[in-house]
Short mmCIF file of C-alpha atoms in Angstrom, two decimals:
data_model
loop_
_atom_site.label_atom_id
_atom_site.label_comp_id
_atom_site.label_asym_id
_atom_site.label_seq_id
_atom_site.Cartn_x
_atom_site.Cartn_y
_atom_site.Cartn_z
CA MET A 1 -7.51 5.66 -90.69
CA ALA A 2 -10.29 7.41 -88.75
CA ILE A 3 -9.59 5.18 -85.75
CA VAL A 4 -5.90 6.14 -85.79
CA ALA A 5 -6.82 9.84 -85.95
CA ALA A 6 -9.28 9.42 -83.08
CA VAL A 7 -6.63 7.66 -80.97
CA VAL A 8 -4.13 10.44 -81.69
CA VAL A 9 -6.68 13.07 -80.64
CA VAL A 10 -7.52 11.17 -77.44
CA LEU A 11 -3.83 10.80 -76.57
CA ALA A 12 -3.19 14.48 -77.25
CA LEU A 13 -6.11 15.52 -75.04
CA ALA A 14 -4.92 13.15 -72.31
CA ALA A 15 -1.42 14.66 -72.47
CA VAL A 16 -2.82 18.19 -72.15
CA ALA A 17 -5.07 17.14 -69.27
CA ILE A 18 -2.26 15.40 -67.39
CA THR A 19 0.28 18.18 -67.82
CA GLY A 20 -2.26 20.97 -67.44
CA PHE A 21 -4.15 19.83 -64.39
CA TRP A 22 -1.84 17.46 -62.60
CA ALA A 23 1.87 17.73 -63.34
CA PRO A 24 3.10 20.47 -63.57
CA GLY A 25 -0.42 21.90 -63.30
CA PHE A 26 -0.05 25.03 -65.42
CA LEU A 27 -3.81 25.26 -65.97
CA VAL A 28 -4.56 25.34 -62.24
CA ALA A 29 -1.30 26.81 -60.96
CA ASP A 30 -1.57 29.12 -57.97
CA ASP A 31 -0.24 32.59 -58.66
CA GLY A 32 1.29 32.59 -55.22
CA ALA A 33 1.58 35.56 -52.91
CA ARG A 34 2.48 38.27 -55.43
CA PRO A 35 -1.17 39.14 -56.25
CA VAL A 36 -1.87 39.50 -52.52
CA ALA A 37 1.11 41.85 -52.13
CA LYS A 38 -0.20 43.89 -55.05
CA ASP A 39 -3.68 43.91 -53.48
CA VAL A 40 -2.19 45.25 -50.23
CA VAL A 41 -0.50 48.09 -52.13
CA ASP A 42 -3.69 48.78 -54.10
CA GLY A 43 -5.72 48.80 -50.88
CA ILE A 44 -3.30 51.25 -49.28
CA ASN A 45 -3.36 53.55 -52.31
CA GLY A 46 -7.15 53.36 -52.54
CA ARG A 47 -7.57 53.83 -48.77
CA ASP A 48 -9.74 50.72 -48.90
CA THR A 49 -9.78 49.59 -45.28
CA ALA A 50 -12.42 46.91 -45.91
CA ALA A 51 -10.31 45.28 -48.64
CA LEU A 52 -7.20 45.43 -46.45
CA GLN A 53 -9.04 43.84 -43.53
CA GLU A 54 -10.09 41.00 -45.85
CA LEU A 55 -6.43 40.43 -46.73
CA THR A 56 -5.19 40.24 -43.14
CA CYS A 57 -4.43 36.97 -41.39
CA ASP A 58 -6.38 36.06 -38.27
CA ASP A 59 -3.12 36.35 -36.33
CA ALA A 60 -1.88 39.55 -38.02
CA THR A 61 0.34 41.78 -35.93
CA ASP A 62 -1.08 44.75 -34.07
CA TYR A 63 1.00 47.00 -36.34
CA VAL A 64 -0.94 45.71 -39.37
CA THR A 65 -4.32 46.41 -37.77
CA SER A 66 -3.26 49.84 -36.47
CA THR A 67 -1.86 50.69 -39.91
CA ILE A 68 -5.21 49.92 -41.52
CA ASP A 69 -6.82 52.27 -38.99
CA ASP A 70 -4.28 55.03 -39.79
CA LEU A 71 -3.56 54.74 -43.52
CA GLU A 72 -3.24 58.51 -44.04
CA GLY A 73 -0.72 58.82 -41.22
CA ARG A 74 1.51 55.94 -42.26
CA PHE A 75 1.03 56.11 -46.02
CA PRO A 76 0.39 59.78 -46.87
CA GLY A 77 1.41 59.47 -50.52
CA GLN A 78 1.54 56.94 -53.33
CA THR A 79 2.80 53.48 -52.35
CA THR A 80 4.63 51.18 -54.77
CA LEU A 81 5.66 47.53 -54.73
CA GLU A 82 9.44 47.59 -55.18
CA GLN A 83 10.70 44.05 -54.50
CA PHE A 84 9.13 40.69 -53.86
CA ASP A 85 10.48 37.39 -52.53
CA GLU A 86 8.47 34.22 -51.98
CA THR A 87 9.20 30.82 -50.46
CA PRO A 88 6.67 28.06 -49.75
CA ASP A 89 6.53 29.21 -46.10
CA ASP A 90 6.36 32.99 -46.42
CA ALA A 91 6.63 35.96 -48.72
CA LYS A 92 8.03 39.44 -48.25
CA ALA A 93 7.33 42.54 -50.28
CA LEU A 94 9.32 45.74 -50.03
CA VAL A 95 7.00 48.70 -50.52
CA ARG A 96 7.81 52.40 -50.73
CA ALA A 97 5.45 55.02 -49.44
CA ALA A 98 5.98 58.57 -50.63
CA VAL A 99 6.12 60.90 -47.64
CA ASP A 100 6.78 64.19 -49.42
CA GLU A 101 8.24 65.36 -52.72
CA SER A 102 11.74 64.16 -51.93
CA GLY A 103 11.40 61.33 -49.44
CA TYR A 104 9.79 57.99 -48.87
CA THR A 105 9.44 55.39 -46.16
CA GLU A 106 10.14 51.73 -46.87
CA TYR A 107 8.13 48.94 -45.31
CA THR A 108 8.36 45.17 -45.49
CA VAL A 109 4.99 43.49 -45.93
CA ASP A 110 5.03 39.93 -44.55
CA LEU A 111 2.61 37.45 -46.11
CA ASP A 112 1.72 34.02 -44.74
CA PRO A 113 0.23 30.99 -46.55
CA ALA A 114 -2.39 30.47 -43.83
CA GLY A 115 -5.20 28.09 -44.65
CA GLY A 116 -4.03 27.39 -48.18
CA GLY A 117 -4.23 31.03 -49.29
CA TRP A 118 -1.94 33.97 -48.69
CA CYS A 119 -2.76 36.68 -46.16
CA TRP A 120 -1.14 39.83 -44.74
CA LYS A 121 0.51 38.94 -41.44
CA GLY A 122 3.11 41.57 -40.66
CA LEU A 123 4.45 45.01 -41.48
CA THR A 124 7.88 46.37 -40.57
CA LYS A 125 9.06 49.91 -41.12
CA SER A 126 12.47 49.70 -42.75
CA GLY A 127 13.42 53.35 -42.77
CA TYR A 128 13.22 56.73 -44.46
CA ALA A 129 15.18 57.80 -47.51
CA THR A 130 15.38 60.71 -49.91
CA GLY A 131 15.78 60.79 -53.62
#
């Protein structure tokens, strides 16, 4: 009876190990690009240029690097992550930056899976809105 119980325990542990670490890998699953998008927003809100530079891709656009140098000018108020879309090849986050009490500017943050991890590659100004 003890042998049967031991075999059942071994099989159960093997099943957890196989499904947890290999297929589908829920114990080691990558969170994807969403945490990086959130870190970009947090870095903007905290005016943390060092953290933002760490998040940028080696081939980030000039607009990304100039934005980091001019956070107050481009993001004068609170910035929020509004939408997020991810594919295996890229990810895009729509962020809103408060400009004044009644308006905000929308930007698209482009993320790239460079080198096995996600990094901030591009930034596009989408427009200004009120409300």
